[in-house]
GROMACS .gro file of C-alpha atoms in nm:
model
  271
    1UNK     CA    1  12.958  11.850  11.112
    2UNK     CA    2  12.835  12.006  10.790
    3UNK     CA    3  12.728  11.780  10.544
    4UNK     CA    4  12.699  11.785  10.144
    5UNK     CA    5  12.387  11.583  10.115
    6UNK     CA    6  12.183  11.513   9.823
    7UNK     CA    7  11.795  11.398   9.850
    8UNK     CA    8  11.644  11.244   9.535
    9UNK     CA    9  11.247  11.283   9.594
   10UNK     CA   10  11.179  11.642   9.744
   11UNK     CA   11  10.928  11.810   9.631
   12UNK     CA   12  10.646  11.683   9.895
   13UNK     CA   13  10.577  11.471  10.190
   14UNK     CA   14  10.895  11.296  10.323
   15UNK     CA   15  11.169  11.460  10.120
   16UNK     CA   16  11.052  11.807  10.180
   17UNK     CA   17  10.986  11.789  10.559
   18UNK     CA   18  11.340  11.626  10.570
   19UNK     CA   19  11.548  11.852  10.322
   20UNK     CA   20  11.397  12.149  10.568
   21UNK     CA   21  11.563  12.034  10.891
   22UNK     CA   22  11.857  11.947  10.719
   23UNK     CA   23  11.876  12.293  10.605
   24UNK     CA   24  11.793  12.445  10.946
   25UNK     CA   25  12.009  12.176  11.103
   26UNK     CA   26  12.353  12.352  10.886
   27UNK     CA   27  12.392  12.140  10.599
   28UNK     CA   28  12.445  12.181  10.270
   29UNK     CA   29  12.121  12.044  10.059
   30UNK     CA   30  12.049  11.943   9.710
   31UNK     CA   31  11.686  11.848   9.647
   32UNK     CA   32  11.610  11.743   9.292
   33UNK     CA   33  11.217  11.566   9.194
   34UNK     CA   34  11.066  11.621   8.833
   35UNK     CA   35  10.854  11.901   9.000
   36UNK     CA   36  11.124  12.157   9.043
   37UNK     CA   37  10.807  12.449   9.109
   38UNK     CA   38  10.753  12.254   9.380
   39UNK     CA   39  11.082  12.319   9.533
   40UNK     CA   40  11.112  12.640   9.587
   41UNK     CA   41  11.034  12.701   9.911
   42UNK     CA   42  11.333  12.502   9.960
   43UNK     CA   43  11.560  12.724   9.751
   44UNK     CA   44  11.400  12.998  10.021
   45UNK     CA   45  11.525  12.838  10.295
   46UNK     CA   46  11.867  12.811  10.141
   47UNK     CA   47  11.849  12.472   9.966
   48UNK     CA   48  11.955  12.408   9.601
   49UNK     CA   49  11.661  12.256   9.410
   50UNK     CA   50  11.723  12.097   9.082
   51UNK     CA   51  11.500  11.909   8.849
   52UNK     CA   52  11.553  11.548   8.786
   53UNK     CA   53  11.399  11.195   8.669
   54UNK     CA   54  11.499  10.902   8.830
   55UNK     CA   55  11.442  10.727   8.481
   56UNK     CA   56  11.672  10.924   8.248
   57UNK     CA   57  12.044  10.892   8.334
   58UNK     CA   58  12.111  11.191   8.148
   59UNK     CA   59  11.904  11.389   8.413
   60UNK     CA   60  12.089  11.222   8.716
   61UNK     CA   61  12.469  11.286   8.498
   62UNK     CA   62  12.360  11.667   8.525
   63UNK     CA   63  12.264  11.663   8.851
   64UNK     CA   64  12.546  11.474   9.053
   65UNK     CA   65  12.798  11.652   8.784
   66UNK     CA   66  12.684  11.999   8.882
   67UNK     CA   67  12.729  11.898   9.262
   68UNK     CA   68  13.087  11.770   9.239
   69UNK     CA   69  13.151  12.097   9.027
   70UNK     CA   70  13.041  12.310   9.303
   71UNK     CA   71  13.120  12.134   9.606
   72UNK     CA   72  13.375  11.831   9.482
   73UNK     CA   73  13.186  11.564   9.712
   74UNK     CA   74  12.846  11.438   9.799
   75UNK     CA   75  12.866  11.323  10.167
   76UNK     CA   76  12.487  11.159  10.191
   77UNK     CA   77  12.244  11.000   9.948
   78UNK     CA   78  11.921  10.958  10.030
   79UNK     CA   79  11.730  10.765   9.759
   80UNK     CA   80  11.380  10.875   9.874
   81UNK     CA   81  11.185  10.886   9.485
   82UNK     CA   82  10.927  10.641   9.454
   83UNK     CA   83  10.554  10.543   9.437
   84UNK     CA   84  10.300  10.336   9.493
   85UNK     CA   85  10.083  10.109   9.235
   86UNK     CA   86   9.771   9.932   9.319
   87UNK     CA   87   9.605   9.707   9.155
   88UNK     CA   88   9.550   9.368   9.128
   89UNK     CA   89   9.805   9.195   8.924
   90UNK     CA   90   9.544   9.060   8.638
   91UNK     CA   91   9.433   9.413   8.622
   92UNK     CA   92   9.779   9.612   8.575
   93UNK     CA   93   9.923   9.655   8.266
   94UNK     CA   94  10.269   9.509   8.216
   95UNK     CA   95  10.389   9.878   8.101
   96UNK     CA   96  10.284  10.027   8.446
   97UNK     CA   97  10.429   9.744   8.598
   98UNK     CA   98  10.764   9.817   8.446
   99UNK     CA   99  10.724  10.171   8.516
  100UNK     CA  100  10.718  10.092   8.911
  101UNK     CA  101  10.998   9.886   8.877
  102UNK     CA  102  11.210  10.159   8.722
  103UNK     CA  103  11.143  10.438   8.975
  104UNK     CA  104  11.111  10.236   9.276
  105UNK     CA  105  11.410   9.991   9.263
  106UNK     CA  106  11.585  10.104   8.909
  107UNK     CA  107  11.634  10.462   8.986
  108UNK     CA  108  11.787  10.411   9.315
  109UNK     CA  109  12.065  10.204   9.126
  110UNK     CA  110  12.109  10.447   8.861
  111UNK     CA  111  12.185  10.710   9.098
  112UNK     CA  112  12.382  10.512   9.347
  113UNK     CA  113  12.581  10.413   9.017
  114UNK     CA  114  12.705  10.743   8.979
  115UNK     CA  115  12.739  10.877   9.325
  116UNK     CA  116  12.894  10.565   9.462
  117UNK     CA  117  13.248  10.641   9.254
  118UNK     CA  118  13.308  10.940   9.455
  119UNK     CA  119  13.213  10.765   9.795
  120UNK     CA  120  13.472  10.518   9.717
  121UNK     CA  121  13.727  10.807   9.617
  122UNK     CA  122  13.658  10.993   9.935
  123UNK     CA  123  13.672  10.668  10.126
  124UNK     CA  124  13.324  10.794  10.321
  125UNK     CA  125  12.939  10.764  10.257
  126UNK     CA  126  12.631  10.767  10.329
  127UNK     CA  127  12.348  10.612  10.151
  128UNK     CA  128  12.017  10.599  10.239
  129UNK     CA  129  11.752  10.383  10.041
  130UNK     CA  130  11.402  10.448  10.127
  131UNK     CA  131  11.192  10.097  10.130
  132UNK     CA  132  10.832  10.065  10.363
  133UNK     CA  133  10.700   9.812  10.604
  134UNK     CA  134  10.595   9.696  10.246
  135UNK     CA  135  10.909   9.581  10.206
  136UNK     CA  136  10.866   9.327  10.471
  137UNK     CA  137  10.474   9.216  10.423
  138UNK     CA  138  10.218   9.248  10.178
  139UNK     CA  139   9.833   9.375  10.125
  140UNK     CA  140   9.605   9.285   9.816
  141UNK     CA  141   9.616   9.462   9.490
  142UNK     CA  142   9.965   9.580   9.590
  143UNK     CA  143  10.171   9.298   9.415
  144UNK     CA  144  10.373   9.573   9.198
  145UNK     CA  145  10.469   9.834   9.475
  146UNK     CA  146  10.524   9.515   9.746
  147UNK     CA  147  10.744   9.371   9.428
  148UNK     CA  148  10.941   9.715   9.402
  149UNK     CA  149  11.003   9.719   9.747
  150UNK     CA  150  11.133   9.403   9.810
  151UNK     CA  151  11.387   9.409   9.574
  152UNK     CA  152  11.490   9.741   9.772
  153UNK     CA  153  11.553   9.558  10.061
  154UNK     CA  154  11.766   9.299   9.874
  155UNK     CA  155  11.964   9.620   9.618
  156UNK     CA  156  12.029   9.744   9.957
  157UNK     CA  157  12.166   9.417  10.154
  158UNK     CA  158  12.364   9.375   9.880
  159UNK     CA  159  12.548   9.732   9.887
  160UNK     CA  160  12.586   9.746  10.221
  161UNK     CA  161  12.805   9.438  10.219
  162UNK     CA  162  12.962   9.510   9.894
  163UNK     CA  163  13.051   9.911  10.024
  164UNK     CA  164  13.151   9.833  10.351
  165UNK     CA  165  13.525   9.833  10.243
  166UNK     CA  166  13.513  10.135  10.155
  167UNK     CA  167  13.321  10.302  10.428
  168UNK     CA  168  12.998  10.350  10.309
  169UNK     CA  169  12.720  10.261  10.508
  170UNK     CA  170  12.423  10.186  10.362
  171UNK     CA  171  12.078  10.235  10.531
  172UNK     CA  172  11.732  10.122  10.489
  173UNK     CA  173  11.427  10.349  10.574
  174UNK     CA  174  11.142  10.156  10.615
  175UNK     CA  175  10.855  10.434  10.707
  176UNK     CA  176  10.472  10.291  10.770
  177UNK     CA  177  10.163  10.492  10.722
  178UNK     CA  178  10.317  10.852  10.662
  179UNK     CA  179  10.080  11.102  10.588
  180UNK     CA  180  10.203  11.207  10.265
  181UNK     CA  181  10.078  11.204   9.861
  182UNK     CA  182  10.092  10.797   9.865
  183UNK     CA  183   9.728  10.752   9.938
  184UNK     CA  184   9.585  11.000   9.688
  185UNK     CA  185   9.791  10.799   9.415
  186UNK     CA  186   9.670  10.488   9.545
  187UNK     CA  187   9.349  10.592   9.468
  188UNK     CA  188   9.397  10.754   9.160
  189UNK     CA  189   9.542  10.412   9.006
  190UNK     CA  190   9.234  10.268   9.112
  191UNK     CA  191   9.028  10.490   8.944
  192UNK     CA  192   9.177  10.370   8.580
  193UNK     CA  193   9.069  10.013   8.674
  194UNK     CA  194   8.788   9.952   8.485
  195UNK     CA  195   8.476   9.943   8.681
  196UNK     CA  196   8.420   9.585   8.539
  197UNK     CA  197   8.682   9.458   8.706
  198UNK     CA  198   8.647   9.109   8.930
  199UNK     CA  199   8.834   9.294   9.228
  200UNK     CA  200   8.643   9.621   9.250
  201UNK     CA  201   8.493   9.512   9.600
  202UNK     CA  202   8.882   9.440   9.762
  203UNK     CA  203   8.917   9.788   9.571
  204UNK     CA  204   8.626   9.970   9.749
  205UNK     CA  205   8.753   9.879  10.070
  206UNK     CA  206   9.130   9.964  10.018
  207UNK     CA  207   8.990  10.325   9.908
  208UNK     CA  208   8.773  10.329  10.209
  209UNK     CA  209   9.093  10.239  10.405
  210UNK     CA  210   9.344  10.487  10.288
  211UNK     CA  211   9.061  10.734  10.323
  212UNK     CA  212   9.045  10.623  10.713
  213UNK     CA  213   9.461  10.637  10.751
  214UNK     CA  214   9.507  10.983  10.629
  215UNK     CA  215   9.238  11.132  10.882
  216UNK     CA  216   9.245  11.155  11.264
  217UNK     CA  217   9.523  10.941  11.385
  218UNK     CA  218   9.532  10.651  11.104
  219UNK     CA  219   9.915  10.796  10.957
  220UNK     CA  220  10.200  10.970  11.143
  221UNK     CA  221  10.343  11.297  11.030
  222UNK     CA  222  10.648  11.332  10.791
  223UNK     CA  223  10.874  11.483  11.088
  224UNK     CA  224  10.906  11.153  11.229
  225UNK     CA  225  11.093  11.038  10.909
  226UNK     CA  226  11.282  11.393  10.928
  227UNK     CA  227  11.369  11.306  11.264
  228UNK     CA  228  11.506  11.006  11.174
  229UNK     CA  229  11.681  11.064  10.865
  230UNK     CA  230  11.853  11.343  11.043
  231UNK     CA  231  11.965  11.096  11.362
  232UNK     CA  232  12.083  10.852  11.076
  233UNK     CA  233  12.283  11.158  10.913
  234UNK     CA  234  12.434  11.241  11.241
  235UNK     CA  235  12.545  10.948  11.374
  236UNK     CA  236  12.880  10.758  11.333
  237UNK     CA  237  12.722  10.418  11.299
  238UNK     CA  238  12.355  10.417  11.245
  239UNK     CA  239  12.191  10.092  11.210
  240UNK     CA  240  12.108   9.904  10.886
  241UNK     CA  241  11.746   9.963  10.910
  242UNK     CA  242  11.517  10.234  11.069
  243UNK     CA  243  11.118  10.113  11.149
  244UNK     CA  244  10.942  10.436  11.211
  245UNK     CA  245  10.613  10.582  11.159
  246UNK     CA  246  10.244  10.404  11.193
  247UNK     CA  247  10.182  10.066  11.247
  248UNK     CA  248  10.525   9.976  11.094
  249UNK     CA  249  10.702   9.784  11.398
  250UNK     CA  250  10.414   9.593  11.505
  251UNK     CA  251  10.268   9.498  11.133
  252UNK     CA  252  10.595   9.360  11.028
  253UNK     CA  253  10.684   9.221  11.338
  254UNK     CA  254  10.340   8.968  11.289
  255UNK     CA  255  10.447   8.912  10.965
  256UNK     CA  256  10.820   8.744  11.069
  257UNK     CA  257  10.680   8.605  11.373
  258UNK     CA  258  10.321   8.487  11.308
  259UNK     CA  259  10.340   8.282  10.956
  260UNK     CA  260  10.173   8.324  10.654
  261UNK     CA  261   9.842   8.170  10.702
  262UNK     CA  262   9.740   8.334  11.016
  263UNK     CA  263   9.895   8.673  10.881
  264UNK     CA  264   9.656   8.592  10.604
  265UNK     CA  265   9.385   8.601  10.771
  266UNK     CA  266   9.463   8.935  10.947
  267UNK     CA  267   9.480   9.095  10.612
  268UNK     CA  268   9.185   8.964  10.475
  269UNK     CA  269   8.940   9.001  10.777
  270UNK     CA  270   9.026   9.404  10.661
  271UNK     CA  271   8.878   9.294  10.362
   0.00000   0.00000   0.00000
């Protein structure tokens, strides 16, 4: 059945590959990201790209505004915006901190605010939060985006139960390595570490690392999360969470099932 769906995070990697089969698959799609030139292959296809930030409500009034206007519902949510920052936690600034914090878990509640109203009206939802294995575990110098993502997992807990009595089902995404923009921002908040800094050899071999994952087989590709997100969209009762993409089942699965310490020392003997 067609679907009025909105995407928040489009312009590259995940939301881009997914917003495409959603508009092959029939469906009506809004894609909004700051980069709006980034969209418009999108609008070729027969999407409807808007520009948005996830930080300034006025932005996201606009946008969901403009889609009840046109179409008088918004079916599916998926809160896909987001972004990793590494760094070790003596070396980030408290302002870049924040700044994670209010893309990553802040935006997908300032959206959901406003979109959730009309769920409830129409007595039918979906929302989809996008989280990580991250969500679940943890690497060095990723305090911040581990932080971020956590609380994702709890935001989203949280509004599943409290939405259920409406009918809206809320969904967590939790992709692994995806080979996508993440890495390349990884690195680039590594290069404004100063070179001073106690933790530049944990640094080094992160870099190294991500460097490794986004060649040869070290990442999946994006279509596995548009796969998914379109078997979420498509089915009747889709499960609370959705594991897909590189290492994610089997890295999170040591982390519930192994402890701390001897996870520990898996991580670190990477080091």
């Amino acid at each position: 059945m067609k679907k009025i769906i909105l995407i928040i995070g489009a312009s590259s990697g995940m939301g881009k590959e997914t917003a495409k089969k959603l508009i092959r698959e029939g469906h009506t799609v809004y894609t909004v990201a700051r980069r709006i030139d980034q969209m418009q292959d999108l609008k070729a296809l027969g999407g409807y790209p808007m520009q948005m930030d996830v930080t300034s409500e006025n932005d996201i009034r606009k946008v969901i505004n403009t889609i009840i206007k046109e179409e008088g519902k918004i079916d599916v949510l998926w809160n896909n915006a987001g972004y990793g920052l590494y760094g070790s936690v003596e070396d980030v600034s408290l302002a870049e901190a924040r700044k994670q914090m209010e893309v990553n878990v802040f935006g997908i509640a300032a959206v959901s605010q406003m979109v959730v109203p009309y769920m409830r009206k129409a007595k039918s939802g979906l929302i989809i939060n996008t989280s990580s294995m991250g969500g679940k575990m943890y690497f060095p110098m990723g305090a911040w985006y581990h932080a971020s993502k956590h609380a994702v997992e709890g935001l989203s807990d949280c509004m599943r139960l409290e939405l259920k009595q409406f009918n809206i089902k809320v969904v967590i995404l939790e992709p692994g390595f995806i080979a996508t923009e993440f890495g390349s921002v990884l690195i680039g908040n590594f290069s404004k570490v100063s070179k001073q800094s106690a933790y530049t050899g944990m640094m080094d071999k992160i870099i190294e690392g991500t460097k490794k994952a986004a060649q040869g087989n070290g990442s999946s590709k994006p279509s596995v999360i548009a796969d998914t997100v379109n078997k979420i969209v498509s089915s009747k009762n889709p499960k609370t969470r959705y594991r897909v993409g590189k290492f994610a089942k089997p890295m999170v699965w040591m982390r519930t099932y192994l402890g701390d310490r001897l996870f520990d020392r898996i991580v670190m003997s990477q080091m």
